[in-house]
Coordinates of C-alpha atoms in Angstrom, one line a residue:
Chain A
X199 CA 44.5 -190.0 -77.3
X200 CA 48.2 -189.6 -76.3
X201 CA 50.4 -188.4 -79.8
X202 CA 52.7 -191.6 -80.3
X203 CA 55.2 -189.1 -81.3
X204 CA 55.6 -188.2 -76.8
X205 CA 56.4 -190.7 -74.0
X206 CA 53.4 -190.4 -71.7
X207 CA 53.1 -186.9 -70.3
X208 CA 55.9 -185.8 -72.3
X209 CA 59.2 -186.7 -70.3
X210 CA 61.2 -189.9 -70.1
X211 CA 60.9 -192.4 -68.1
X212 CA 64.6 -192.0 -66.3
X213 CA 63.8 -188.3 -66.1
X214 CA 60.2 -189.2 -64.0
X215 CA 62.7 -191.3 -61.9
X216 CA 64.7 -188.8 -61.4
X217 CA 62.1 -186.3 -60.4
X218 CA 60.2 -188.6 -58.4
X219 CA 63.1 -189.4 -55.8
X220 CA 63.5 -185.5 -55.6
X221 CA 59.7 -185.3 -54.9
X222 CA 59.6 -188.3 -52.0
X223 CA 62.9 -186.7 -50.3
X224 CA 61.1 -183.6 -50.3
X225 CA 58.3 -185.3 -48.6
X226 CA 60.5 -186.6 -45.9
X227 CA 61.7 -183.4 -45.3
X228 CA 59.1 -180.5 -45.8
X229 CA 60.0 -177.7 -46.7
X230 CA 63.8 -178.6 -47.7
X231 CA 65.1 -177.8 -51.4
X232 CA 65.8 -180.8 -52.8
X233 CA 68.0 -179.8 -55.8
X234 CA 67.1 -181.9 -58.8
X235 CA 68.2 -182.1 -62.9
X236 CA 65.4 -179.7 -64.2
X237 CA 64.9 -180.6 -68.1
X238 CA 64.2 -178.1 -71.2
X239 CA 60.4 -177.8 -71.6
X240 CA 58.9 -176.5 -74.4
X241 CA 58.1 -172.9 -73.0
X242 CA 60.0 -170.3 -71.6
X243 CA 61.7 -170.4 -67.9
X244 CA 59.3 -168.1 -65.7
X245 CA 56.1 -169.9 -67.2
X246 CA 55.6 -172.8 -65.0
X247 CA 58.6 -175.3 -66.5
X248 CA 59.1 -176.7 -62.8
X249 CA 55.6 -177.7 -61.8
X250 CA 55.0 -179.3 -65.4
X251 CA 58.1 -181.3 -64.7
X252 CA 56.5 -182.2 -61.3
X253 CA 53.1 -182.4 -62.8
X254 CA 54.7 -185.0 -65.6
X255 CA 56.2 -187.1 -62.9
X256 CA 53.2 -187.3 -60.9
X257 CA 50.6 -188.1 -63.5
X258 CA 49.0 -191.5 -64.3
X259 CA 46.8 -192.3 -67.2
X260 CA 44.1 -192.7 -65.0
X261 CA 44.4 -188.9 -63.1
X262 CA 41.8 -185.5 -64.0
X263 CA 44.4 -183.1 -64.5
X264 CA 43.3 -179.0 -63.7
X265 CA 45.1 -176.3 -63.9
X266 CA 45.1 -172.9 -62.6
X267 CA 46.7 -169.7 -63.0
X268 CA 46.1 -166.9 -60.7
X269 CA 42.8 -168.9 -59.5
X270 CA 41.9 -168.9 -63.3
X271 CA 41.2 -172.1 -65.2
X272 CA 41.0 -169.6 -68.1
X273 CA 43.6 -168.4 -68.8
X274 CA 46.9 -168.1 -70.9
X275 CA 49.5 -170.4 -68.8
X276 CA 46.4 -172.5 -67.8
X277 CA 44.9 -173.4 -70.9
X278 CA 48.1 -174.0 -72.3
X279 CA 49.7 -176.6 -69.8
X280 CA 46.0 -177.9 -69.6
X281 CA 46.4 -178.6 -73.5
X282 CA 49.9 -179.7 -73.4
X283 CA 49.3 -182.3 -70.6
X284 CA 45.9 -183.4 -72.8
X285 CA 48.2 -183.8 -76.1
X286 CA 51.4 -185.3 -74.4
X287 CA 49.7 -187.3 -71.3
X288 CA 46.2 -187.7 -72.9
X289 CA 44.5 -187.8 -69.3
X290 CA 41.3 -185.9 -68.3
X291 CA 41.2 -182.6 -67.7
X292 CA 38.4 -180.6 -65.7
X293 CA 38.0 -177.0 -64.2
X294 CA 36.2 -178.7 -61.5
X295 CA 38.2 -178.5 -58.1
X296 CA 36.1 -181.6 -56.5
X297 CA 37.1 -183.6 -59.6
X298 CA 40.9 -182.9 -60.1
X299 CA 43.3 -185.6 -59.0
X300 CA 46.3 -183.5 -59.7
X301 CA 46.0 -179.8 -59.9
X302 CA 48.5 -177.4 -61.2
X303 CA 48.6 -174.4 -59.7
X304 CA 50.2 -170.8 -60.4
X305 CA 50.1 -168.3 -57.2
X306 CA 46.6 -169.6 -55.4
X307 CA 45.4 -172.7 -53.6
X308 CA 41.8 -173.1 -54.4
X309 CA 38.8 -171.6 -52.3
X310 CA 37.6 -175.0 -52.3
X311 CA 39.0 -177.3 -49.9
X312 CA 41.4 -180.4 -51.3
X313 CA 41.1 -183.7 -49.8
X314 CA 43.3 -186.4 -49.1
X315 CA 43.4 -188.5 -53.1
X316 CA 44.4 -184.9 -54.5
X317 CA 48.0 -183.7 -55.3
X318 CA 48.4 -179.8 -55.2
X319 CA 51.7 -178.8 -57.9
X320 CA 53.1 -175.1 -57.3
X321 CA 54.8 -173.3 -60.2
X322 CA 57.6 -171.7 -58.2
X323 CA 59.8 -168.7 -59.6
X324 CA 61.6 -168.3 -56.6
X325 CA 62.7 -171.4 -54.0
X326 CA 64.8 -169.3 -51.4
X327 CA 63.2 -167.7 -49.1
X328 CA 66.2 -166.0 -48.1
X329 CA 67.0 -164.7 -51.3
X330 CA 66.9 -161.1 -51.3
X331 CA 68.1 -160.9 -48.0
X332 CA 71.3 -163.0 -48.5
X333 CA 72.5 -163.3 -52.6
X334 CA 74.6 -165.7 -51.9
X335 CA 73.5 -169.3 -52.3
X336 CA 76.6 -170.7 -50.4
X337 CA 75.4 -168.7 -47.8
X338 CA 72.0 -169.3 -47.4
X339 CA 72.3 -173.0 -47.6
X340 CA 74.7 -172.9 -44.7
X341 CA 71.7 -170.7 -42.9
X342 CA 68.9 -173.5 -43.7
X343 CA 71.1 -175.9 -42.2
X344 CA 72.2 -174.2 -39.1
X345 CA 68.9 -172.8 -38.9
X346 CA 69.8 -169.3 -39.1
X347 CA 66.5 -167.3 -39.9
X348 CA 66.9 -164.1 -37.8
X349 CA 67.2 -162.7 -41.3
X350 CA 63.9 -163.5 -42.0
X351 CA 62.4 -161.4 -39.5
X352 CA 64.3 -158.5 -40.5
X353 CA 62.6 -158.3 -43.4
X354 CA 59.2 -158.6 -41.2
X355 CA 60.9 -155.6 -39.1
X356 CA 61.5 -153.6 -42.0
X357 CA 58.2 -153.6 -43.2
X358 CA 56.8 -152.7 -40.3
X359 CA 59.3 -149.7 -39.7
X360 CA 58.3 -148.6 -42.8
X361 CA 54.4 -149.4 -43.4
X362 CA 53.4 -149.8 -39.7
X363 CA 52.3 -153.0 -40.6
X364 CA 54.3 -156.5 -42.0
X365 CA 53.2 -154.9 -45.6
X366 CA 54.8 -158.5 -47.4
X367 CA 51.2 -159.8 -49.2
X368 CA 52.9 -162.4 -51.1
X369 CA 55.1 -165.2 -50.9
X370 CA 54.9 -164.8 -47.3
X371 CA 57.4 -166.8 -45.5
X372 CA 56.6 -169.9 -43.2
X373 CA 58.5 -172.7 -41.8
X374 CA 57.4 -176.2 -42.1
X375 CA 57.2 -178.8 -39.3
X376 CA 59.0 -175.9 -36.8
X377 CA 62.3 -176.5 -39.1
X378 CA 62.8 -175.2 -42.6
X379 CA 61.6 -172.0 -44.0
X380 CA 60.2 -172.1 -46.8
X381 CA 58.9 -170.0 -49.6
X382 CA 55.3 -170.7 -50.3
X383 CA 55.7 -169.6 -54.2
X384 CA 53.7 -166.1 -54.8
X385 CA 50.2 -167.2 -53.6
X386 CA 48.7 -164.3 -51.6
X387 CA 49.3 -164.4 -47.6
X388 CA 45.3 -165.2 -47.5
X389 CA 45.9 -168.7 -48.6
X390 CA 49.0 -169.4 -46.0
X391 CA 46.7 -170.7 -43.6
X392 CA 44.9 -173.1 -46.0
X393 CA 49.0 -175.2 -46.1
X394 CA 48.8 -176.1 -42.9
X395 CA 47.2 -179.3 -41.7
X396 CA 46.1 -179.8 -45.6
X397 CA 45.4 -183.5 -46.5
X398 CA 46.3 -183.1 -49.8
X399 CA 49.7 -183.3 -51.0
X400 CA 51.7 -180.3 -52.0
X401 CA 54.3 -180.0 -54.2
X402 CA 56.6 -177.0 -55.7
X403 CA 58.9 -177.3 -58.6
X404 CA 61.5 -174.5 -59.5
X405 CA 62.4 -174.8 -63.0
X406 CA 65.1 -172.7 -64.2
X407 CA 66.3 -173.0 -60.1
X408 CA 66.5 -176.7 -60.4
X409 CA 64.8 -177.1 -56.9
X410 CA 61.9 -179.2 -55.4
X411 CA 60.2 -179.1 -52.4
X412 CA 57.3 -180.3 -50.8
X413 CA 54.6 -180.8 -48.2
X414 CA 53.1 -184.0 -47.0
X415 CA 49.6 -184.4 -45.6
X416 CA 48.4 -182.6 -42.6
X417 CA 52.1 -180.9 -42.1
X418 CA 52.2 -177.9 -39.9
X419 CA 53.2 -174.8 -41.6
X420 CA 53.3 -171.4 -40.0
X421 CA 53.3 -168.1 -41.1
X422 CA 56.2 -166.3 -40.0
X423 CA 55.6 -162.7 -37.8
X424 CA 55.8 -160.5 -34.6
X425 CA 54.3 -161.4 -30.6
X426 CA 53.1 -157.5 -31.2
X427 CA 52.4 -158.2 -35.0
X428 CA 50.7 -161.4 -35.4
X429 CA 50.2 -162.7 -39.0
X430 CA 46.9 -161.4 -41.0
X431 CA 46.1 -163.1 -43.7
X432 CA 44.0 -160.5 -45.1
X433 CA 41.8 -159.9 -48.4
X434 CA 39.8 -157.4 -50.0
X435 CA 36.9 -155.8 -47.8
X436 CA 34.1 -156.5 -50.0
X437 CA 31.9 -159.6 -51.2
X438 CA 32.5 -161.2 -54.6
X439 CA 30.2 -158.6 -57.6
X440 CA 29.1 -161.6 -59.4
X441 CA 28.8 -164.3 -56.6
X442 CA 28.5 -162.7 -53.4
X443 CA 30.9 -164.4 -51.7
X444 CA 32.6 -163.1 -48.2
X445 CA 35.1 -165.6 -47.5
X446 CA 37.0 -165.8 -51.2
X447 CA 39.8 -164.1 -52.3
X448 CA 38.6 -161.0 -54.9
X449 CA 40.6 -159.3 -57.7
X450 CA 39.8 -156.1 -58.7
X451 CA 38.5 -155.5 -61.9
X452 CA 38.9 -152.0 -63.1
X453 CA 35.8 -151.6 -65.0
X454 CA 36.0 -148.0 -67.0
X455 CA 38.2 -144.8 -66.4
X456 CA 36.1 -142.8 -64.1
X457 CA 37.0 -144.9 -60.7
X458 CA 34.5 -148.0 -61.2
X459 CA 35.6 -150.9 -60.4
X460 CA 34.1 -154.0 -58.9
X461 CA 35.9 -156.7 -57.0
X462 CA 35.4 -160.9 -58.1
X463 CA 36.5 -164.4 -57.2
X464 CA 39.6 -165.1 -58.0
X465 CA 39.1 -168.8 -58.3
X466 CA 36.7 -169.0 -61.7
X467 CA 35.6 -172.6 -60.7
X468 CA 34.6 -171.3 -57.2
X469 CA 32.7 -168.3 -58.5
X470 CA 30.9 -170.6 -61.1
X471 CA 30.2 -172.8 -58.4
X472 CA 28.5 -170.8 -56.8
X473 CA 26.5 -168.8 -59.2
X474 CA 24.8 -172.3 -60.3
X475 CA 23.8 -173.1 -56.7
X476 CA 21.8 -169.8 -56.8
X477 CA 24.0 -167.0 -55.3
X478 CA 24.1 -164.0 -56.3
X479 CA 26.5 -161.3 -56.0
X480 CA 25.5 -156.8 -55.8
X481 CA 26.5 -156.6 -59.4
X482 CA 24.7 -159.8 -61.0
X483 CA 21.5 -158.7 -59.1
X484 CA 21.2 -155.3 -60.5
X485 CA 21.8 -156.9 -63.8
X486 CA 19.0 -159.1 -63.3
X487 CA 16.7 -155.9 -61.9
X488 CA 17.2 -154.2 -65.3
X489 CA 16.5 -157.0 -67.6
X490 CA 13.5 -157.1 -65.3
X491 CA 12.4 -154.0 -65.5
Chain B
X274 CA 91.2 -165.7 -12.6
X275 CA 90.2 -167.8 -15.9
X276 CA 92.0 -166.0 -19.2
X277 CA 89.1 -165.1 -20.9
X278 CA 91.0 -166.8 -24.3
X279 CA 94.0 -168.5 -24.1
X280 CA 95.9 -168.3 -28.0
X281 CA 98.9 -170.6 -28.3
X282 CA 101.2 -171.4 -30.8
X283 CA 98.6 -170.3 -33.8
X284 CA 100.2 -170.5 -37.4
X285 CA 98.8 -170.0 -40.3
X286 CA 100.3 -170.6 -44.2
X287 CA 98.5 -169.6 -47.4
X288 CA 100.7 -172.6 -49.2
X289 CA 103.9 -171.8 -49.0
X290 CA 103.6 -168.0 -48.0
X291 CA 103.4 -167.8 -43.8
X292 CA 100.4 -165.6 -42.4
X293 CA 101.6 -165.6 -39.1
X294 CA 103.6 -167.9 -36.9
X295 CA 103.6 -169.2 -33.1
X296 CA 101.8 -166.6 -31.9
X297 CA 100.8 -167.3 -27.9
X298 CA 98.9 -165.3 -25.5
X299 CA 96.3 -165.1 -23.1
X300 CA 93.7 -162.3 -22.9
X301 CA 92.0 -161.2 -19.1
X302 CA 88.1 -159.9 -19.0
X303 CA 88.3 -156.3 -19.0
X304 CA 91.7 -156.4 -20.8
X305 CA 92.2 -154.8 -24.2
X306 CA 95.1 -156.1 -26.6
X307 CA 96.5 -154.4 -29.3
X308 CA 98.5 -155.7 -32.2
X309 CA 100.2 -153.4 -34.6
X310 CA 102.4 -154.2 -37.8
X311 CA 102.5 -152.9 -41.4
X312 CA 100.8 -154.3 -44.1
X313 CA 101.3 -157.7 -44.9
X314 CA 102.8 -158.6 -41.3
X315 CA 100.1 -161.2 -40.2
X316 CA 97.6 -159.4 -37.9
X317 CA 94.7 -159.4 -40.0
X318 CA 95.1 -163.2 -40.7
X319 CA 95.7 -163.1 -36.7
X320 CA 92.7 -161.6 -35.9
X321 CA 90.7 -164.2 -38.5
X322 CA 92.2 -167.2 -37.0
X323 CA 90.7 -165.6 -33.5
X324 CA 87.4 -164.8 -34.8
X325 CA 86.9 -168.3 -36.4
X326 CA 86.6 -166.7 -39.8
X327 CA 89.7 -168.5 -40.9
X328 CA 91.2 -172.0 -40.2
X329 CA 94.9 -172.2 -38.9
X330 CA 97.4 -174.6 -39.5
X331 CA 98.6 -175.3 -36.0
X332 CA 97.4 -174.4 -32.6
X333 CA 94.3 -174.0 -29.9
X334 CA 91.8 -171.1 -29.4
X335 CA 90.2 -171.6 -25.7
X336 CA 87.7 -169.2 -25.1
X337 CA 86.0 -169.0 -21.7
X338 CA 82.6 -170.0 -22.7
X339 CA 79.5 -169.0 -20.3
X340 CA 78.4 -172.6 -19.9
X341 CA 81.1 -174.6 -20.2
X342 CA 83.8 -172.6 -19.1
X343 CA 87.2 -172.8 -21.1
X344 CA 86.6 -174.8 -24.7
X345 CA 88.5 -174.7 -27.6
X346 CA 86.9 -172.6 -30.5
X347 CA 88.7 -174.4 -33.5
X348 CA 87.7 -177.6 -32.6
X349 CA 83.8 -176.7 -32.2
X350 CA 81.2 -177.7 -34.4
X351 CA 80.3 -174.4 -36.6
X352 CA 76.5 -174.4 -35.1
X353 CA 78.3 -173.4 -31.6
X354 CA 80.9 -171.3 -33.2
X355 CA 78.2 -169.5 -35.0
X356 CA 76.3 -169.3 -32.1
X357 CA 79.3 -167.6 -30.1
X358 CA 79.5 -165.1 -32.8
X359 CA 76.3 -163.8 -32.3
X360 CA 76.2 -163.7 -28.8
X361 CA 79.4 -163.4 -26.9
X362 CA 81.7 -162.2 -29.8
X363 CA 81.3 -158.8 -31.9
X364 CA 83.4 -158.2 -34.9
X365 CA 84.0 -154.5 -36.2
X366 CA 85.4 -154.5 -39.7
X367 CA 87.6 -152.1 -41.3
X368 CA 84.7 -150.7 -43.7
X369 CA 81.6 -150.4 -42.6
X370 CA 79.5 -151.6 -45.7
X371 CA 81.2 -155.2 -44.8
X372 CA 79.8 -155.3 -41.4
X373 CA 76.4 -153.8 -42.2
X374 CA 73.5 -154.7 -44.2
X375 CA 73.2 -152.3 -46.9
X376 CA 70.0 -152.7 -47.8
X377 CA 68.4 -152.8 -44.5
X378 CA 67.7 -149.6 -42.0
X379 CA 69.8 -148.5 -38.9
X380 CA 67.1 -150.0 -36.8
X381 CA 67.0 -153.2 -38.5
X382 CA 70.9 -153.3 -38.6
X383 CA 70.8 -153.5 -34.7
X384 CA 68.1 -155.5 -34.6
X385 CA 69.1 -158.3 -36.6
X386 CA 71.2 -159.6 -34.2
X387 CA 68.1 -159.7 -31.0
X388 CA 66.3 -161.3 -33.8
X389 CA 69.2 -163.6 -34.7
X390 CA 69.1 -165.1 -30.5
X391 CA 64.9 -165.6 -30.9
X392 CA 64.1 -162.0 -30.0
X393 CA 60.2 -162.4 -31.6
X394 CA 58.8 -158.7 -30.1
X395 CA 59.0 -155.7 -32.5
X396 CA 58.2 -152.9 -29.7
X397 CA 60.7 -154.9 -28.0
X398 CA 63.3 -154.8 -30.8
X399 CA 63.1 -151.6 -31.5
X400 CA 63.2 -150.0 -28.2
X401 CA 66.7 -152.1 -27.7
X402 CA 67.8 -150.4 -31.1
X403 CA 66.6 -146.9 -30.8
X404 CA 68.8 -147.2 -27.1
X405 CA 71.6 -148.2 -28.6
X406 CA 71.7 -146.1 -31.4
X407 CA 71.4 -143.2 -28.7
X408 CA 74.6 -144.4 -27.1
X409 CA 76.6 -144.4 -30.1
X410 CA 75.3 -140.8 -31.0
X411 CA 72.9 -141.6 -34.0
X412 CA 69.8 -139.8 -33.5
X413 CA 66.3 -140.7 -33.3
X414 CA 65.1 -139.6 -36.6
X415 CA 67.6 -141.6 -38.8
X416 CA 66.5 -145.0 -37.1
X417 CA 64.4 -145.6 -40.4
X418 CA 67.3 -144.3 -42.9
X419 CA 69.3 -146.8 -44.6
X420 CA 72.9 -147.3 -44.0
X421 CA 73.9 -145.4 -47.3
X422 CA 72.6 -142.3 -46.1
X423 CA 74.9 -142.1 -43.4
X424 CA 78.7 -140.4 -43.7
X425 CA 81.3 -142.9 -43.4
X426 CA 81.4 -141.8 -39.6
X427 CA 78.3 -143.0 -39.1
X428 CA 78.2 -146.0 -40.8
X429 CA 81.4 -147.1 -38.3
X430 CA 79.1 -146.1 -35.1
X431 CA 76.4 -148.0 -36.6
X432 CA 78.2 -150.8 -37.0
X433 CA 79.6 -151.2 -33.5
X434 CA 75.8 -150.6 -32.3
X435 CA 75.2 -153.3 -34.1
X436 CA 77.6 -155.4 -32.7
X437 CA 77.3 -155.0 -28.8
X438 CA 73.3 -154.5 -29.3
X439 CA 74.0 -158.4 -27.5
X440 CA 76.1 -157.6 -25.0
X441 CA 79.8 -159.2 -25.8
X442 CA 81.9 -160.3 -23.5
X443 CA 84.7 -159.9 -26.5
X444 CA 85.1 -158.0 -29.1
X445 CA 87.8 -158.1 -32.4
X446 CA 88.2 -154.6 -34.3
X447 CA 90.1 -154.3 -37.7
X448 CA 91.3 -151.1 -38.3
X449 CA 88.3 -149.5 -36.7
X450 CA 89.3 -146.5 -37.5
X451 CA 90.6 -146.8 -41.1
X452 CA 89.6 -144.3 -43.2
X453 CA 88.3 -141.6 -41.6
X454 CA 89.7 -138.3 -40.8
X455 CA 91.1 -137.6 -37.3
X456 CA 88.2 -135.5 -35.9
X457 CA 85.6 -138.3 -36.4
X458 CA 88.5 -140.7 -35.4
X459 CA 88.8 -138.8 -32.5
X460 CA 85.0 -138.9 -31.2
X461 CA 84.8 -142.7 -32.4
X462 CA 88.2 -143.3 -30.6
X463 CA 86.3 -141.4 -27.4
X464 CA 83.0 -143.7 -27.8
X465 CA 84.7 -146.7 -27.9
X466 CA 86.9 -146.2 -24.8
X467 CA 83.9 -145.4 -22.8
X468 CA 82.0 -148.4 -24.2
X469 CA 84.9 -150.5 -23.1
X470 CA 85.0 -149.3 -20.1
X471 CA 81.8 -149.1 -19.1
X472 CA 80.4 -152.7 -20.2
X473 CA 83.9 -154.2 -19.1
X474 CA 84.7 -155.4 -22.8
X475 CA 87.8 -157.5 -23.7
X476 CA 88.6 -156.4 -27.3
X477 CA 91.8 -157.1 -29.3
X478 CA 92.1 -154.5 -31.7
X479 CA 94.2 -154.9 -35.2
X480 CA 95.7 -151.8 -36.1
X481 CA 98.6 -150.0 -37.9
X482 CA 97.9 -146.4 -35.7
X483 CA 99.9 -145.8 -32.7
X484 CA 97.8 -143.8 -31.4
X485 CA 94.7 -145.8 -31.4
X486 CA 96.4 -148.4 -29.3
X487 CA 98.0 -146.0 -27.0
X488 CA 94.9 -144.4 -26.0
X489 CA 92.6 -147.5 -26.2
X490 CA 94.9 -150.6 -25.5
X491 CA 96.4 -152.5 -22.6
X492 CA 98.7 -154.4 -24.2
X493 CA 100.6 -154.1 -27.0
X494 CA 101.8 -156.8 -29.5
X495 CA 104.1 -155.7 -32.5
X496 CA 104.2 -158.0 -35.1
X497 CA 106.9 -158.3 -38.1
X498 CA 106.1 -160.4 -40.7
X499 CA 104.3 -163.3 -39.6
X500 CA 106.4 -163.1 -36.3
X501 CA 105.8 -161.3 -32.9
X502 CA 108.4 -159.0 -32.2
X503 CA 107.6 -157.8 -29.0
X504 CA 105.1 -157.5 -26.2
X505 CA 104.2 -155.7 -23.2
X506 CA 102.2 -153.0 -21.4
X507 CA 100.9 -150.5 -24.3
X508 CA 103.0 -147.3 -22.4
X509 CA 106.1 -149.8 -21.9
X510 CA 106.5 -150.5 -25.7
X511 CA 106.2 -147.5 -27.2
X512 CA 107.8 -145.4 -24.5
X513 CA 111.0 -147.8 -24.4
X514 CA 110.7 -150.0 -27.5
X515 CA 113.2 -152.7 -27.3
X516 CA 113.0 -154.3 -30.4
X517 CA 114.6 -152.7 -33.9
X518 CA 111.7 -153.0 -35.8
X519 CA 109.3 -151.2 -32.9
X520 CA 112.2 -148.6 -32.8
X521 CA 111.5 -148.2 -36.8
X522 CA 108.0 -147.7 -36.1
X523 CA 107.5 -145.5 -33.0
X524 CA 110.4 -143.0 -34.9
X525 CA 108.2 -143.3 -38.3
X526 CA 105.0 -141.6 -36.8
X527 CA 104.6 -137.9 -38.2
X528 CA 105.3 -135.1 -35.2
X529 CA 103.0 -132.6 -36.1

């Protein structure tokens, strides 16, 4: 039940407007920042004010709303924007990836994969790709436009100078439809190649940077690197502890201070999944062998 | 033979104060121009009206483009200006840390601009560096060192490696050696006239040193508040300066 107090999912209606003509410009030109009037929101800058404004412009009464943070569905930022959205919007909300209409997403694209009725919203700290490279933003507009990136790749260079390898395992850069280059928000380099040719929609909302951008269906994205250094997108070498996983991005849980550790799906709902459908991961089976015992 | 850039009548006000005025001349492949003048005389403004960086008032840059042949560089969209300052154009600044990237290691420093014109091959890249870094006397071992590290010596040979990495057809110099004392002066002063000579640059080279034009330029241009005084064969002018002011200045350098 939405709180009569809030207009439906929080902002006004002008506002929603306003956002929603940043959103469709953005779709017309991927990967382009479309600057846009970013509103207060009732948390702190850095803890996903951007995609809940995107979130709050794409919502109807009839979507599932999920979000995630880190993979996560249960944690801090996640329950909390899950909860707002359920007070201010009043829609459903699931950790179900299948079910979601609209998911919310801090730094990972889930394992499973979206389809084409889904909307995919980034929480983006950092828009400009160029950022560190180039401070100044008069600057690095007048390089998007001109389509300046050698810059780019000296970052690439430098890492590989200095770690043999391109060593960048976040917010790796890509360029959209062979144009823009664009900052994929901090998801790990893993799930670069799960943007491209995506049927859902994606969206990324910078909050306290006042920029959106986005990605329509089945765009081509590419991950920026070397002829003699092609892009990995690499991951963990081990299987998920709990649900054996191979293919699923792992954290590493440190489990006690004498070096044990074990590694586990990132994405909760993914890992669940899985466990219910009867796999079972090194850890969970030894678990299962002592009970037996 | 084509002038590889043709200046005329280039003027330049900041509001009411005059940068330079009128200025005309026409620069030959292989040829290097100097332009001397104390502080405040224009040349610096000159040399930023040449290089695109700033916008004069009145007048036409033609520069001989490779495609096109002669094309006026003030008229140009800033795509193909840009373009042009990457590939045919080098500018050496005055202090290093403006024409360098700080942050970013000698090898990337040269690299940037290959990777600027599509280079896309790492073992490529960094053979093309580590070459040029060579002929500009930076050894081996600091190719990974950041730009910091280096003395201020260094830093200036860095920065023209960085430059012709591309191969220029012209380059523009501000004060290239400002700032450093005469014995590195003197082996920068050394690599640069055998770069020039052996790649057959044109260069126009802003100065307030006599002696960096007289061992490096062709031509001389002396310039006196906004105005040019006097021009002619480097040798000519300061041998047998005509004008009063050029008098002034060849009789105010220190005889040691």
């Amino acid at each position: 039940m939405t709180d009569q107090a809030y207009n439906f999912a929080y902002l006004d209606e002008q506002t929603k407007r306003m956002i929603r003509r940043a959103i469709l410009k953005g779709l017309a030109v991927p990967g382009y920042q479309v600057p846009f009037a970013s509103r207060e929101m009732p948390m702190p800058y850095g803890w996903g004010t951007g995609g809940v404004q995107v979130s709050a412009a794409t919502l109807t009464p009839e979507d599932t709303f999920k979000v995630i943070d880190q993979g996560a569905d249960d944690t801090t930022n996640a329950v909390s924007i899950r909860k707002f959205f359920e007070k201010t919007a009043g829609v459903k909300t699931t950790e179900e990836t299948e079910k979601a209409t609209v998911i919310q997403t801090r730094h990972r694209i889930p394992e499973t994969p979206l389809s084409e009725d889904q909307v995919l919203v980034y929480q983006v700290p950092i828009p400009e790709p160029l950022r560190f490279l180039e401070p100044r933003e008069t600057e690095t507009r007048k390089m998007h436009s001109l389509e300046e990136y050698g810059l780019m790749h000296v970052k690439l260079y430098e890492d590989i100078s200095q770690h043999g390898a391109i060593a960048t395992s976040y917010a790796y850069p890509v360029k959209a439809e062979g144009r823009y280059v664009m900052d994929p928000s901090p998801i790990p380099k893993f799930d670069n190649p799960k943007m491209a040719d995506c049927p859902a929609i994606q969206l990324f909302g910078a909050g306290r940077e006042q920029r959106i951008y986005a990605l329509p269906p089945y765009c081509q994205v590419v991950s920026l690197d070397f002829e003699d250094h092609p892009f990995d997108p690499s991951k963990a070498e081990h299987p998920c502890n709990l649900c054996g996983a191979e293919d699923s991005y792992l954290d590493e849980v440190i489990t006690d201070d004498a070096g044990g550790r074990m590694f586990v799906c990132s994405d909760t709902d993914y890992c669940r999944a899985r466990r219910e459908a009867g796999h079972v991961g090194a850890q969970a089976a030894a678990m299962e062998e002592g009970a037996n015992a | 033979m084509t002038p590889l850039l043709q200046v005329s009548d280039i003027s330049k006000f900041y509001g009411v104060r005059l940068g330079c005025r009128d200025v005309s001349f026409d620069l030959f492949p292989g040829e290097v121009m100097g332009i001397v003048g104390e502080s405040g005389s224009g040349k610096s403004t000159l040399l930023g009206c040449l290089a695109g960086q700033l916008a004069p008032d009145t007048g036409e840059v033609l520069f001989d483009t490779r495609a096109e042949g002669p094309h006026d560089t003030l008229t140009m969209s800033e795509p193909e200006r840009r373009m042009l300052a990457r590939t045919d154009w080098a500018f050496v600044q005055q202090h290093a840390r403006e024409g360098l990237r700080m942050g970013v290691s000698a090898g990337g420093n040269v690299g940037e601009r290959l990777m600027a014109v599509g280079a896309r091959h790492y073992g490529d890249i960094r053979d093309q560096a580590l070459d040029w870094l060579g002929r500009v006397e930076i050894s081996e071992d600091r190719m990974d060192d950041k730009p910091t590290a280096f003395s201020g010596g260094m830093q200036q040979r860095l920065q023209i490696a960085r430059n012709l990495v591309t191969g220029p057809r012209l380059v523009f110099m501000d004060e290239p050696t400002g700032g450093l004392d005469v014995s590195v002066q003197a082996r920068l002063l050394d690599l640069l006239r055998g770069l020039v000579r052996e790649m057959g640059l044109s260069a126009i080279i802003v100065t307030h040193d006599l002696a960096v034009v007289r061992l490096l330029a062709d031509r001389l241009m002396v310039m006196k508040d906004g105005h040019v005084v006097e021009t002619g064969l480097t040798d000519q002018v300061l041998d047998d300066p005509q004008h009063g002011y050029t008098q002034l200045l060849v009789s105010s350098v220190l005889q040691v």
